[in-house]
Amino acid sequence: MLMVTGAAGFIGGAFARMEADMGRRLCLVDKLTYAGNLQSIEKPLRLATTVFAHCDIGDQAQILQLLRTHGCTGIVNFAAESHVDRSIDCPDPFVDTNVSGTVRLLGAALSYYRELEPNTQNAFRFLHVSTDEVYGSLGASGAFSETSQYAPNSPYAASKAASDHFVRAYHHTYGLPVLITNCSNNYGPYQFPEKLIPLMILNAAAGKPLPVYGDGKQIRDWLHVTDHCRAIRLVLDRGRIGEVYNIGGGTELTNLEVVHLICQQVAECSNARAADYLRLIQHVTDRPGHDRRYAIDSQKIRMELGWTPDQTFSSGICETVRWYLENNAWVDAVRSGAYRRLGLASFAVS
């Protein structure tokens, strides 16, 4: 049985659904903060091969008990506070979960690992899912590789960089068999509407302003979440212990280009004119410390493990727009209760 932390979040949920479809036994763990939504993993939760625990990764005793009870063969750690704007508003939860929580999770994993028989130890893996933001910002050329220097610029990125370092330290100091992946910007179904792509889709469909930070020319490398999850499985199965693997979609676009493509797709789905949505674009005050460009060099995972993305951005954004427009019940549930669109709204979008 594989433990998946942060399993009710966007990427963790996609991974859980993929693994469940493959018939794998799962112990799904989530603290169920504002971004944790059990509706996103309804199918895995209905299966006899899946167990769910409402648990904080910082609860070392409970994590250790879960590992022992279910005889887990590994951990994939998606659990994280992940929204940059929220980290700017208040860094504390990012330190609590991304740094302290990861350290306690590592502690539980190490205690459990030391209890295992040698053959079981040989199969055990701790895979930590991280971000390209730990590397900082790029200029007009080049791409982040696994050997790029860490230079995080936001509280979120700093917290993820710290967690990466602790994972690496637990391998080199204690011998825990770890793997680290650093991915580019993910998109796809079930992503919470505070992130750029779902926010723009839903605002456009509702005729609301489309707030774009600064000049909108910040460049991101976009990766469909299902391609990311396939890469994680490959690293888990065949990656070399102690290694880092960068995962990128190979599609660099400015934020403004992404918004324009979304407007075109929403127009096609709604039998409307793209111009009706493009006029909703509003340039707003830029995010403090906004990194200008990210790009991932994925040569290592492509050469060593044979991974390539299946989705082009064109096919992926078409699927994603249609999903949000056709899943009003999920969207309405996310918008109710504890969920609030903090992010962009907190920086005075009028």
Short mmCIF file of C-alpha atoms in Angstrom, two decimals:
data_model
loop_
_atom_site.label_atom_id
_atom_site.label_comp_id
_atom_site.label_asym_id
_atom_site.label_seq_id
_atom_site.Cartn_x
_atom_site.Cartn_y
_atom_site.Cartn_z
CA MET A 1 0.00 0.00 0.00
CA LEU A 2 1.31 3.45 -0.95
CA MET A 3 0.80 6.45 1.33
CA VAL A 4 -0.14 9.61 -0.58
CA THR A 5 -0.12 12.80 1.50
CA GLY A 6 -1.99 15.90 0.35
CA ALA A 7 -4.22 13.45 -1.52
CA ALA A 8 -7.29 15.69 -1.58
CA GLY A 9 -5.43 18.57 -3.23
CA PHE A 10 -5.05 19.29 -6.93
CA ILE A 11 -1.97 17.26 -7.90
CA GLY A 12 -2.27 14.72 -5.10
CA GLY A 13 -5.88 14.08 -6.11
CA ALA A 14 -4.91 13.56 -9.75
CA PHE A 15 -2.23 11.10 -8.67
CA ALA A 16 -4.67 9.25 -6.38
CA ARG A 17 -7.22 8.91 -9.19
CA MET A 18 -4.56 7.64 -11.59
CA GLU A 19 -3.19 5.13 -9.10
CA ALA A 20 -6.68 3.90 -8.18
CA ASP A 21 -7.47 3.37 -11.86
CA MET A 22 -4.34 1.21 -12.05
CA GLY A 23 -5.66 -0.95 -9.20
CA ARG A 24 -3.05 0.10 -6.65
CA ARG A 25 -3.71 0.02 -2.91
CA LEU A 26 -3.63 3.50 -1.37
CA CYS A 27 -3.52 5.13 2.04
CA LEU A 28 -4.68 8.67 1.30
CA VAL A 29 -3.81 11.34 3.87
CA ASP A 30 -4.99 14.95 3.94
CA LYS A 31 -5.42 17.67 6.55
CA LEU A 32 -8.42 19.01 4.58
CA THR A 33 -7.52 22.69 4.65
CA TYR A 34 -9.36 25.09 2.32
CA ALA A 35 -7.69 23.42 -0.71
CA GLY A 36 -8.46 19.83 0.33
CA ASN A 37 -11.65 18.56 -1.31
CA LEU A 38 -12.85 14.98 -0.88
CA GLN A 39 -15.13 15.40 -3.90
CA SER A 40 -11.99 15.40 -6.02
CA ILE A 41 -11.15 11.85 -4.95
CA GLU A 42 -14.64 10.36 -4.74
CA LYS A 43 -13.79 7.43 -7.02
CA PRO A 44 -10.71 6.23 -5.10
CA LEU A 45 -12.58 6.62 -1.80
CA ARG A 46 -15.29 4.20 -2.98
CA LEU A 47 -12.76 1.42 -3.55
CA ALA A 48 -11.97 -1.32 -1.05
CA THR A 49 -8.29 -0.90 -1.94
CA THR A 50 -8.25 2.68 -0.58
CA VAL A 51 -8.23 3.98 2.98
CA PHE A 52 -8.43 7.65 3.94
CA ALA A 53 -7.04 9.38 7.03
CA HIS A 54 -7.87 12.96 8.01
CA CYS A 55 -4.41 13.76 9.29
CA ASP A 56 -1.79 16.51 9.39
CA ILE A 57 1.63 15.41 8.10
CA GLY A 58 2.99 17.16 11.18
CA ASP A 59 1.29 14.57 13.42
CA GLN A 60 4.27 12.24 13.53
CA ALA A 61 2.65 9.68 15.84
CA GLN A 62 -0.47 9.28 13.68
CA ILE A 63 1.54 9.06 10.45
CA LEU A 64 3.76 6.37 11.97
CA GLN A 65 0.71 4.44 13.14
CA LEU A 66 -0.82 4.61 9.65
CA LEU A 67 2.41 3.37 8.07
CA ARG A 68 2.54 0.43 10.47
CA THR A 69 -1.15 -0.45 10.29
CA HIS A 70 -1.27 -0.53 6.50
CA GLY A 71 2.22 -1.84 5.82
CA CYS A 72 3.02 1.01 3.46
CA THR A 73 5.68 0.40 0.83
CA GLY A 74 6.38 4.09 0.26
CA ILE A 75 5.26 7.69 0.66
CA VAL A 76 4.57 10.28 -2.02
CA ASN A 77 4.43 13.68 -0.34
CA PHE A 78 2.20 16.21 -2.10
CA ALA A 79 1.12 17.90 1.14
CA ALA A 80 1.92 21.62 1.01
CA GLU A 81 0.60 25.11 1.27
CA SER A 82 1.11 26.13 -2.34
CA HIS A 83 -0.39 29.52 -3.21
CA VAL A 84 2.25 32.24 -3.56
CA ASP A 85 -0.16 35.10 -2.84
CA ARG A 86 -1.25 33.48 0.42
CA SER A 87 2.41 33.07 1.42
CA ILE A 88 2.92 36.79 0.89
CA ASP A 89 -0.12 37.58 3.03
CA CYS A 90 1.04 35.25 5.83
CA PRO A 91 4.13 33.02 5.61
CA ASP A 92 3.51 31.18 8.91
CA PRO A 93 1.31 28.32 7.61
CA PHE A 94 3.88 27.69 4.86
CA VAL A 95 6.61 27.22 7.45
CA ASP A 96 4.32 25.05 9.60
CA THR A 97 3.31 22.67 6.80
CA ASN A 98 6.03 22.83 4.16
CA VAL A 99 9.00 22.91 6.50
CA SER A 100 8.06 21.64 9.98
CA GLY A 101 5.39 19.27 8.65
CA THR A 102 7.78 17.76 6.12
CA VAL A 103 10.46 17.27 8.81
CA ARG A 104 7.98 15.44 11.05
CA LEU A 105 6.79 13.35 8.11
CA LEU A 106 10.41 12.44 7.40
CA GLY A 107 10.84 11.50 11.04
CA ALA A 108 7.88 9.14 10.91
CA ALA A 109 9.11 7.66 7.64
CA LEU A 110 12.59 7.07 9.05
CA SER A 111 11.27 5.37 12.21
CA TYR A 112 9.06 3.12 10.10
CA TYR A 113 11.85 2.40 7.59
CA ARG A 114 14.19 1.26 10.36
CA GLU A 115 11.59 -1.25 11.56
CA LEU A 116 11.27 -2.96 8.17
CA GLU A 117 12.82 -6.23 7.15
CA PRO A 118 15.75 -5.86 4.71
CA ASN A 119 13.77 -6.98 1.64
CA THR A 120 10.97 -4.54 2.45
CA GLN A 121 13.48 -1.79 3.14
CA ASN A 122 14.94 -2.26 -0.33
CA ALA A 123 11.55 -1.50 -1.90
CA PHE A 124 10.66 1.50 0.29
CA ARG A 125 10.77 5.02 -1.19
CA PHE A 126 10.01 8.52 0.09
CA LEU A 127 9.20 10.72 -2.92
CA HIS A 128 8.95 14.45 -2.23
CA VAL A 129 7.07 16.57 -4.77
CA SER A 130 8.46 20.09 -5.10
CA THR A 131 8.46 23.05 -7.49
CA ASP A 132 10.67 24.89 -9.97
CA GLU A 133 10.13 28.05 -7.91
CA VAL A 134 12.92 26.95 -5.56
CA TYR A 135 15.38 27.95 -8.30
CA GLY A 136 14.26 31.58 -8.43
CA SER A 137 13.81 33.55 -11.65
CA LEU A 138 15.41 33.11 -15.08
CA GLY A 139 16.49 35.69 -17.60
CA ALA A 140 15.47 35.62 -21.25
CA SER A 141 17.29 32.34 -21.97
CA GLY A 142 18.25 29.09 -20.28
CA ALA A 143 16.31 26.60 -18.18
CA PHE A 144 16.47 25.14 -14.68
CA SER A 145 18.31 21.83 -14.40
CA GLU A 146 18.71 19.53 -11.43
CA THR A 147 22.02 21.24 -10.63
CA SER A 148 20.68 24.81 -10.73
CA GLN A 149 21.40 26.86 -7.62
CA TYR A 150 18.49 27.40 -5.25
CA ALA A 151 17.43 31.06 -5.06
CA PRO A 152 13.79 31.22 -3.86
CA ASN A 153 12.15 34.63 -4.04
CA SER A 154 8.75 34.17 -2.36
CA PRO A 155 7.92 32.83 1.12
CA TYR A 156 6.25 29.85 -0.60
CA ALA A 157 9.35 29.08 -2.66
CA ALA A 158 11.58 29.50 0.39
CA SER A 159 9.49 27.03 2.37
CA LYS A 160 9.63 24.46 -0.45
CA ALA A 161 13.39 24.96 -0.83
CA ALA A 162 13.83 24.30 2.88
CA SER A 163 11.74 21.13 2.66
CA ASP A 164 13.81 19.90 -0.31
CA HIS A 165 17.00 20.39 1.70
CA PHE A 166 15.59 18.45 4.65
CA VAL A 167 14.57 15.55 2.39
CA ARG A 168 18.07 15.45 0.93
CA ALA A 169 19.58 15.66 4.42
CA TYR A 170 17.53 12.70 5.66
CA HIS A 171 18.98 10.65 2.82
CA HIS A 172 22.61 11.65 3.32
CA THR A 173 22.51 11.68 7.13
CA TYR A 174 20.18 8.79 7.96
CA GLY A 175 20.07 6.71 4.78
CA LEU A 176 16.35 7.20 4.09
CA PRO A 177 15.76 6.25 0.43
CA VAL A 178 14.40 9.49 -1.01
CA LEU A 179 13.57 10.97 -4.40
CA ILE A 180 12.77 14.61 -5.19
CA THR A 181 10.84 15.98 -8.17
CA ASN A 182 10.67 19.65 -9.12
CA CYS A 183 7.88 20.49 -11.54
CA SER A 184 6.80 23.46 -13.61
CA ASN A 185 3.34 25.08 -13.39
CA ASN A 186 0.56 22.48 -13.39
CA TYR A 187 -2.93 22.89 -14.81
CA GLY A 188 -5.95 20.70 -15.44
CA PRO A 189 -9.30 19.67 -13.91
CA TYR A 190 -9.99 19.99 -10.17
CA GLN A 191 -7.52 22.86 -9.61
CA PHE A 192 -8.74 25.40 -7.07
CA PRO A 193 -9.99 28.67 -8.58
CA GLU A 194 -7.43 30.91 -6.91
CA LYS A 195 -4.80 29.76 -9.46
CA LEU A 196 -4.43 31.58 -12.78
CA ILE A 197 -6.05 29.18 -15.24
CA PRO A 198 -9.23 28.16 -13.34
CA LEU A 199 -9.68 31.73 -12.08
CA MET A 200 -9.61 33.08 -15.62
CA ILE A 201 -11.93 30.37 -16.97
CA LEU A 202 -14.56 30.92 -14.30
CA ASN A 203 -14.35 34.71 -14.33
CA ALA A 204 -14.63 34.78 -18.12
CA ALA A 205 -17.65 32.47 -18.07
CA ALA A 206 -19.28 34.73 -15.48
CA GLY A 207 -18.44 37.95 -17.33
CA LYS A 208 -16.22 39.12 -14.47
CA PRO A 209 -12.89 40.99 -14.76
CA LEU A 210 -9.82 38.98 -15.69
CA PRO A 211 -7.11 40.45 -13.42
CA VAL A 212 -3.59 40.12 -14.86
CA TYR A 213 -0.58 41.04 -12.76
CA GLY A 214 1.57 43.89 -14.15
CA ASP A 215 2.19 43.71 -17.89
CA GLY A 216 1.27 40.01 -18.00
CA LYS A 217 4.58 39.08 -19.63
CA GLN A 218 5.76 36.76 -16.86
CA ILE A 219 6.68 33.46 -18.52
CA ARG A 220 5.78 30.04 -17.15
CA ASP A 221 6.41 26.49 -18.40
CA TRP A 222 3.02 24.73 -18.38
CA LEU A 223 2.59 21.04 -17.52
CA HIS A 224 -0.69 19.11 -17.61
CA VAL A 225 -1.31 17.47 -14.25
CA THR A 226 -1.79 13.97 -15.73
CA ASP A 227 1.60 14.20 -17.47
CA HIS A 228 3.10 15.24 -14.15
CA CYS A 229 1.52 12.28 -12.34
CA ARG A 230 2.82 9.81 -14.94
CA ALA A 231 6.30 11.25 -14.40
CA ILE A 232 6.01 10.84 -10.63
CA ARG A 233 5.05 7.19 -11.02
CA LEU A 234 8.07 6.61 -13.28
CA VAL A 235 10.39 8.25 -10.75
CA LEU A 236 8.85 6.19 -7.95
CA ASP A 237 9.30 2.95 -9.87
CA ARG A 238 12.65 3.52 -11.59
CA GLY A 239 14.29 6.67 -10.28
CA ARG A 240 17.73 6.45 -8.68
CA ILE A 241 17.65 6.84 -4.89
CA GLY A 242 18.85 10.24 -3.69
CA GLU A 243 18.36 11.86 -7.10
CA VAL A 244 16.37 14.91 -8.21
CA TYR A 245 14.24 14.84 -11.37
CA ASN A 246 12.91 18.01 -12.99
CA ILE A 247 9.56 17.71 -14.77
CA GLY A 248 8.46 20.37 -17.28
CA GLY A 249 5.84 20.56 -19.97
CA GLY A 250 8.13 22.27 -22.49
CA THR A 251 5.54 24.96 -23.21
CA GLU A 252 6.63 28.49 -22.31
CA LEU A 253 3.89 31.10 -22.44
CA THR A 254 3.37 34.52 -20.93
CA ASN A 255 0.49 34.88 -18.51
CA LEU A 256 -1.19 37.20 -20.99
CA GLU A 257 -0.89 34.61 -23.77
CA VAL A 258 -2.51 32.04 -21.48
CA VAL A 259 -5.40 34.38 -20.72
CA HIS A 260 -5.91 35.06 -24.44
CA LEU A 261 -6.03 31.32 -25.18
CA ILE A 262 -8.54 30.80 -22.38
CA CYS A 263 -10.75 33.56 -23.78
CA GLN A 264 -10.69 31.86 -27.18
CA GLN A 265 -11.60 28.48 -25.70
CA VAL A 266 -14.40 29.86 -23.51
CA ALA A 267 -15.77 31.67 -26.57
CA GLU A 268 -15.74 28.44 -28.62
CA CYS A 269 -17.52 26.53 -25.86
CA SER A 270 -20.08 29.30 -25.41
CA ASN A 271 -20.72 30.12 -29.11
CA ALA A 272 -19.56 33.67 -28.38
CA ARG A 273 -16.85 35.99 -29.67
CA ALA A 274 -13.42 35.92 -28.07
CA ALA A 275 -13.47 39.73 -28.12
CA ASP A 276 -16.33 39.65 -25.60
CA TYR A 277 -13.99 38.01 -23.10
CA LEU A 278 -10.77 39.75 -24.05
CA ARG A 279 -12.26 43.09 -23.10
CA LEU A 280 -12.60 41.78 -19.52
CA ILE A 281 -8.80 41.74 -19.08
CA GLN A 282 -7.62 44.21 -16.44
CA HIS A 283 -3.96 44.83 -15.66
CA VAL A 284 -3.54 45.17 -11.89
CA THR A 285 -0.68 46.02 -9.55
CA ASP A 286 1.99 43.36 -9.83
CA ARG A 287 2.61 40.79 -7.12
CA PRO A 288 5.50 41.73 -4.78
CA GLY A 289 8.70 39.98 -5.88
CA HIS A 290 7.02 38.41 -8.92
CA ASP A 291 9.49 36.09 -10.72
CA ARG A 292 9.76 36.94 -14.40
CA ARG A 293 10.43 33.59 -16.03
CA TYR A 294 10.55 29.88 -15.21
CA ALA A 295 11.57 27.09 -17.58
CA ILE A 296 12.47 23.47 -16.90
CA ASP A 297 15.11 21.34 -18.56
CA SER A 298 13.55 17.84 -18.47
CA GLN A 299 16.39 16.04 -20.24
CA LYS A 300 17.27 13.89 -17.25
CA ILE A 301 13.84 12.30 -16.79
CA ARG A 302 13.41 11.99 -20.55
CA MET A 303 16.75 10.26 -21.06
CA GLU A 304 16.85 8.10 -17.93
CA LEU A 305 13.19 7.12 -17.59
CA GLY A 306 11.76 7.69 -21.08
CA TRP A 307 9.11 10.19 -19.96
CA THR A 308 7.57 12.67 -22.40
CA PRO A 309 4.37 14.70 -21.97
CA ASP A 310 1.31 13.42 -23.84
CA GLN A 311 -0.64 16.69 -23.74
CA THR A 312 0.15 19.77 -25.78
CA PHE A 313 -0.96 23.00 -24.17
CA SER A 314 -3.54 23.39 -26.92
CA SER A 315 -5.17 20.02 -26.20
CA GLY A 316 -4.79 20.39 -22.44
CA ILE A 317 -6.31 23.85 -22.16
CA CYS A 318 -9.24 22.83 -24.35
CA GLU A 319 -9.96 19.86 -22.06
CA THR A 320 -9.50 22.00 -18.94
CA VAL A 321 -11.83 24.80 -20.06
CA ARG A 322 -14.54 22.30 -20.96
CA TRP A 323 -14.17 20.53 -17.62
CA TYR A 324 -14.71 23.70 -15.60
CA LEU A 325 -17.66 24.79 -17.71
CA GLU A 326 -19.29 21.36 -17.41
CA ASN A 327 -18.70 20.77 -13.68
CA ASN A 328 -20.69 23.51 -12.00
CA ALA A 329 -21.52 21.35 -8.99
CA TRP A 330 -17.83 20.90 -8.11
CA VAL A 331 -17.11 24.59 -8.67
CA ASP A 332 -20.08 25.69 -6.56
CA ALA A 333 -19.01 23.38 -3.72
CA VAL A 334 -15.50 24.83 -3.78
CA ARG A 335 -16.82 28.37 -3.66
CA SER A 336 -19.02 27.70 -0.62
CA GLY A 337 -18.11 27.40 3.04
CA ALA A 338 -14.48 27.86 4.03
CA TYR A 339 -13.17 28.45 0.54
CA ARG A 340 -12.39 32.08 -0.26
CA ARG A 341 -10.72 33.55 -3.33
CA LEU A 342 -7.91 35.21 -1.43
CA GLY A 343 -5.05 35.43 -3.93
CA LEU A 344 -5.63 38.09 -6.56
CA ALA A 345 -8.55 39.66 -4.72
CA SER A 346 -6.26 40.54 -1.82
CA PHE A 347 -4.26 42.84 -4.08
CA ALA A 348 -7.04 45.31 -4.82
CA VAL A 349 -8.66 44.06 -8.02
CA SER A 350 -11.50 46.49 -8.67
#
